[in-house]
Amino acid sequence: MDLDVFVTAHQAEWDRLEQLLRRGRRLTGPEADELVALYQRTATHLSLIQSSAPDPLLTARLTQLVARARATVTGARRAGWRDAARFLTEGFPAAVYRSRQWWIPTALLSTLVAVVIGWWIAAHPEIQSAIAAPDELRRMTRPGGEYETYYSSHPAASFAAQVWTNNAQAVAMCLVLGAFLCVPVIWILFVNMLNLAVGIGLMSAAGRLDTFLGLILPHGLLELTAVFVAAGTGLRLGWTVIDPGPYSRRTALAQQGRAAMGMAIGLALVLFVSGVIEGFVTPSGLPTWARIALGIAAEVAFLAYVYILGGRAARAGEKGDVEAADRSAELPVAA
């Protein structure tokens, strides 16, 4: 493409579009039709320039022009309760459902790693002594020790808020850092599993694994599921950088990134529920079986939410992305 010839041929159309945009709402019917036609042609011009003869200044000008025209044609739209309801009943569960091929293997492999490392710590006293001195290990694992009092060491409300904040940060890091070729996500996940494995190993060596599981399972099932979903989504985002599939890398990353950001909000709500359980149920005086039953019920409810509502929405075409009217236009890459 000869860029100078192309600009000369279409400059008048771009100037006319800009003139119509400056008039705003004062357009006549024929002028409004003309604006729509010029918007469509300018969007195609922008695509051709981006794919054939990228020029930073011209691309920036046409991108701004197309964005202004699109906002004028489609109109501004405010988010409302309908958007929140759609997100909770369709967008978020569909995004989790669609990424299940990533987070389910992540969950299984991570759990296996935690169990293997926990068994290794429990079976090797020299590893335990490398973690902490014998007196310190006894303080942590004895009845009424640090592992048990940890969940009741602070007022329930403030403890739940602290736990929610920490877990939400970990989930957000998995989602955001996934674009860096998956490596940070794998590290964050490994650190979380290592912390779990140390607790499993030390309490198992002390003959109190049942107590440890009774403290972890009520909130840990839902909490770890949220972490696994975030990690799987982050890994999927990182893989999109490597293999964007049938889309351009930018389009694929934009689609997956928008879904990931929406998932961060949904998982924050899931972690809020987990934090409430950890702050109020885990340290409560309820029998162990009752606390674990509540944790299992919360986990089953979340999985049913994902597979029933999310599966139905996904089969209907929902991808967890924002609505089409709120996305940037995906322009063709060829004439």
Coordinates of N, CA, C and O in Angstrom, one line a residue, residues 255-317:
Q255 N -9.7 -10.3 24.8 CA -10.9 -11.1 25.2 C -10.6 -11.9 26.5 O -11.4 -11.8 27.4
Q256 N -9.5 -12.5 26.6 CA -9.2 -13.3 27.8 C -8.9 -12.4 29.0 O -9.3 -12.7 30.1
G257 N -8.3 -11.2 28.7 CA -8.0 -10.3 29.8 C -9.3 -9.7 30.4 O -9.4 -9.6 31.6
R258 N -10.3 -9.3 29.5 CA -11.5 -8.8 30.0 C -12.2 -9.9 30.9 O -12.8 -9.6 31.9
A259 N -12.2 -11.1 30.4 CA -12.9 -12.2 31.2 C -12.1 -12.4 32.5 O -12.8 -12.6 33.5
A260 N -10.8 -12.3 32.5 CA -10.0 -12.5 33.7 C -10.3 -11.4 34.7 O -10.5 -11.6 35.9
M261 N -10.5 -10.1 34.3 CA -10.8 -9.0 35.2 C -12.2 -9.2 35.8 O -12.4 -8.9 37.0
G262 N -13.1 -9.7 35.0 CA -14.4 -9.9 35.5 C -14.4 -11.1 36.5 O -15.1 -11.0 37.5
M263 N -13.6 -12.1 36.2 CA -13.4 -13.2 37.1 C -12.8 -12.8 38.5 O -13.2 -13.3 39.5
A264 N -12.0 -11.8 38.5 CA -11.4 -11.3 39.7 C -12.5 -10.7 40.6 O -12.4 -11.0 41.9
I265 N -13.5 -10.1 40.1 CA -14.6 -9.6 40.9 C -15.4 -10.7 41.4 O -15.7 -10.7 42.6
G266 N -15.7 -11.7 40.6 CA -16.5 -12.8 41.0 C -15.8 -13.6 42.1 O -16.4 -14.0 43.1
L267 N -14.5 -13.9 41.9 CA -13.7 -14.6 42.9 C -13.6 -13.9 44.2 O -13.5 -14.5 45.3
A268 N -13.6 -12.5 44.1 CA -13.5 -11.8 45.4 C -14.8 -12.0 46.2 O -14.7 -12.1 47.4
L269 N -15.9 -12.2 45.5 CA -17.1 -12.5 46.2 C -17.1 -13.9 46.8 O -17.5 -14.2 48.0
V270 N -16.5 -14.9 46.1 CA -16.4 -16.2 46.6 C -15.4 -16.2 47.8 O -15.7 -16.9 48.8
L271 N -14.3 -15.5 47.7 CA -13.4 -15.5 48.8 C -14.0 -14.7 50.0 O -13.6 -15.0 51.2
F272 N -14.9 -13.8 49.8 CA -15.6 -13.2 50.9 C -16.4 -14.2 51.7 O -16.4 -14.3 52.9
V273 N -17.1 -15.1 51.0 CA -17.8 -16.2 51.7 C -16.9 -17.1 52.4 O -17.1 -17.5 53.6
S274 N -15.7 -17.4 51.8 CA -14.7 -18.3 52.4 C -14.2 -17.6 53.7 O -14.0 -18.2 54.7
G275 N -13.9 -16.3 53.6 CA -13.4 -15.5 54.7 C -14.4 -15.5 55.9 O -14.0 -15.6 57.1
V276 N -15.7 -15.4 55.6 CA -16.7 -15.4 56.6 C -16.7 -16.8 57.3 O -16.8 -16.9 58.6
I277 N -16.6 -17.9 56.5 CA -16.5 -19.2 57.1 C -15.3 -19.3 58.0 O -15.3 -19.9 59.1
E278 N -14.1 -18.9 57.5 CA -12.9 -19.0 58.3 C -12.9 -18.1 59.5 O -12.3 -18.5 60.5
G279 N -13.6 -17.0 59.5 CA -13.6 -16.1 60.6 C -14.7 -16.5 61.7 O -14.4 -16.3 62.9
F280 N -15.8 -17.1 61.2 CA -16.9 -17.4 62.2 C -17.1 -18.8 62.4 O -17.6 -19.2 63.5
V281 N -16.9 -19.7 61.4 CA -17.3 -21.1 61.5 C -16.1 -21.9 62.0 O -16.2 -22.7 62.9
T282 N -14.9 -21.7 61.3 CA -13.7 -22.5 61.7 C -13.4 -22.5 63.2 O -13.1 -23.5 63.8
P283 N -13.3 -21.3 63.8 CA -13.0 -21.3 65.2 C -14.2 -21.4 66.2 O -14.0 -21.3 67.4
S284 N -15.3 -21.8 65.6 CA -16.5 -21.9 66.5 C -16.5 -23.1 67.3 O -15.7 -24.0 67.1
G285 N -17.5 -23.2 68.2 CA -17.6 -24.4 69.1 C -18.4 -25.5 68.5 O -18.7 -26.5 69.1
L286 N -18.7 -25.4 67.2 CA -19.5 -26.5 66.5 C -18.6 -27.7 66.5 O -17.4 -27.7 66.4
P287 N -19.3 -28.9 66.5 CA -18.5 -30.1 66.3 C -17.8 -30.1 65.0 O -18.2 -29.5 64.0
T288 N -16.7 -30.9 64.9 CA -15.9 -30.9 63.7 C -16.7 -31.3 62.5 O -16.5 -30.8 61.4
W289 N -17.5 -32.4 62.7 CA -18.3 -32.8 61.5 C -19.2 -31.8 61.0 O -19.4 -31.7 59.8
A290 N -19.8 -30.9 61.9 CA -20.7 -29.9 61.5 C -19.9 -28.8 60.7 O -20.4 -28.3 59.7
R291 N -18.7 -28.4 61.2 CA -17.9 -27.4 60.5 C -17.5 -27.9 59.1 O -17.6 -27.1 58.1
I292 N -17.1 -29.1 59.0 CA -16.7 -29.7 57.7 C -17.9 -29.8 56.8 O -17.8 -29.5 55.6
A293 N -19.0 -30.2 57.4 CA -20.3 -30.3 56.5 C -20.6 -28.9 55.9 O -21.0 -28.8 54.8
L294 N -20.5 -27.8 56.7 CA -20.7 -26.5 56.2 C -19.8 -26.1 55.1 O -20.1 -25.5 54.0
G295 N -18.5 -26.5 55.2 CA -17.5 -26.3 54.2 C -17.8 -27.0 52.9 O -17.7 -26.5 51.8
I296 N -18.2 -28.3 53.1 CA -18.6 -29.1 51.9 C -19.8 -28.5 51.2 O -19.9 -28.5 50.0
A297 N -20.8 -28.1 52.0 CA -22.0 -27.5 51.4 C -21.7 -26.3 50.6 O -22.2 -26.1 49.5
A298 N -20.8 -25.4 51.1 CA -20.4 -24.2 50.4 C -19.7 -24.6 49.1 O -19.9 -24.0 48.0
E299 N -18.8 -25.6 49.1 CA -18.1 -26.0 47.9 C -19.1 -26.6 46.9 O -19.0 -26.3 45.7
V300 N -20.0 -27.4 47.3 CA -20.9 -28.1 46.4 C -21.8 -27.0 45.8 O -22.1 -27.0 44.6
A301 N -22.2 -26.0 46.6 CA -23.1 -24.9 46.1 C -22.3 -24.1 45.0 O -22.9 -23.8 44.0
F302 N -21.0 -23.9 45.2 CA -20.3 -23.1 44.2 C -20.1 -24.0 42.9 O -20.3 -23.4 41.8
L303 N -19.8 -25.2 43.1 CA -19.6 -26.1 41.9 C -21.0 -26.2 41.1 O -21.0 -26.2 39.9
A304 N -22.1 -26.3 41.9 CA -23.4 -26.4 41.2 C -23.7 -25.1 40.5 O -24.2 -25.1 39.3
Y305 N -23.3 -24.0 41.1 CA -23.5 -22.7 40.5 C -22.7 -22.6 39.2 O -23.2 -22.1 38.1
V306 N -21.5 -23.1 39.2 CA -20.7 -23.0 38.0 C -21.2 -24.0 36.9 O -21.3 -23.6 35.7
Y307 N -21.5 -25.2 37.3 CA -21.8 -26.2 36.3 C -23.3 -26.1 35.8 O -23.6 -26.4 34.6
I308 N -24.2 -25.6 36.6 CA -25.6 -25.4 36.2 C -25.8 -24.1 35.5 O -26.1 -24.0 34.3
L309 N -25.6 -23.0 36.2 CA -25.8 -21.7 35.6 C -24.7 -21.4 34.5 O -25.0 -20.9 33.4
G310 N -23.4 -21.7 34.9 CA -22.3 -21.4 34.0 C -22.4 -22.3 32.7 O -22.2 -21.8 31.6
G311 N -22.7 -23.6 32.9 CA -22.8 -24.5 31.8 C -23.9 -24.0 30.8 O -23.7 -24.0 29.6
R312 N -25.0 -23.7 31.4 CA -26.2 -23.2 30.6 C -25.8 -22.0 29.8 O -26.0 -21.9 28.6
A313 N -25.2 -21.0 30.5 CA -24.8 -19.8 29.8 C -23.7 -20.0 28.8 O -23.8 -19.4 27.7
A314 N -22.8 -20.9 29.1 CA -21.7 -21.1 28.1 C -22.2 -21.8 26.8 O -21.8 -21.5 25.7
R315 N -23.2 -22.7 27.0 CA -23.8 -23.4 25.9 C -24.6 -22.4 25.0 O -24.8 -22.6 23.8
A316 N -25.1 -21.3 25.6 CA -25.8 -20.3 24.9 C -24.9 -19.3 24.3 O -25.4 -18.3 23.6
G317 N -23.6 -19.5 24.4 CA -22.6 -18.6 23.8 C -22.0 -17.6 24.6 O -21.1 -16.8 24.2

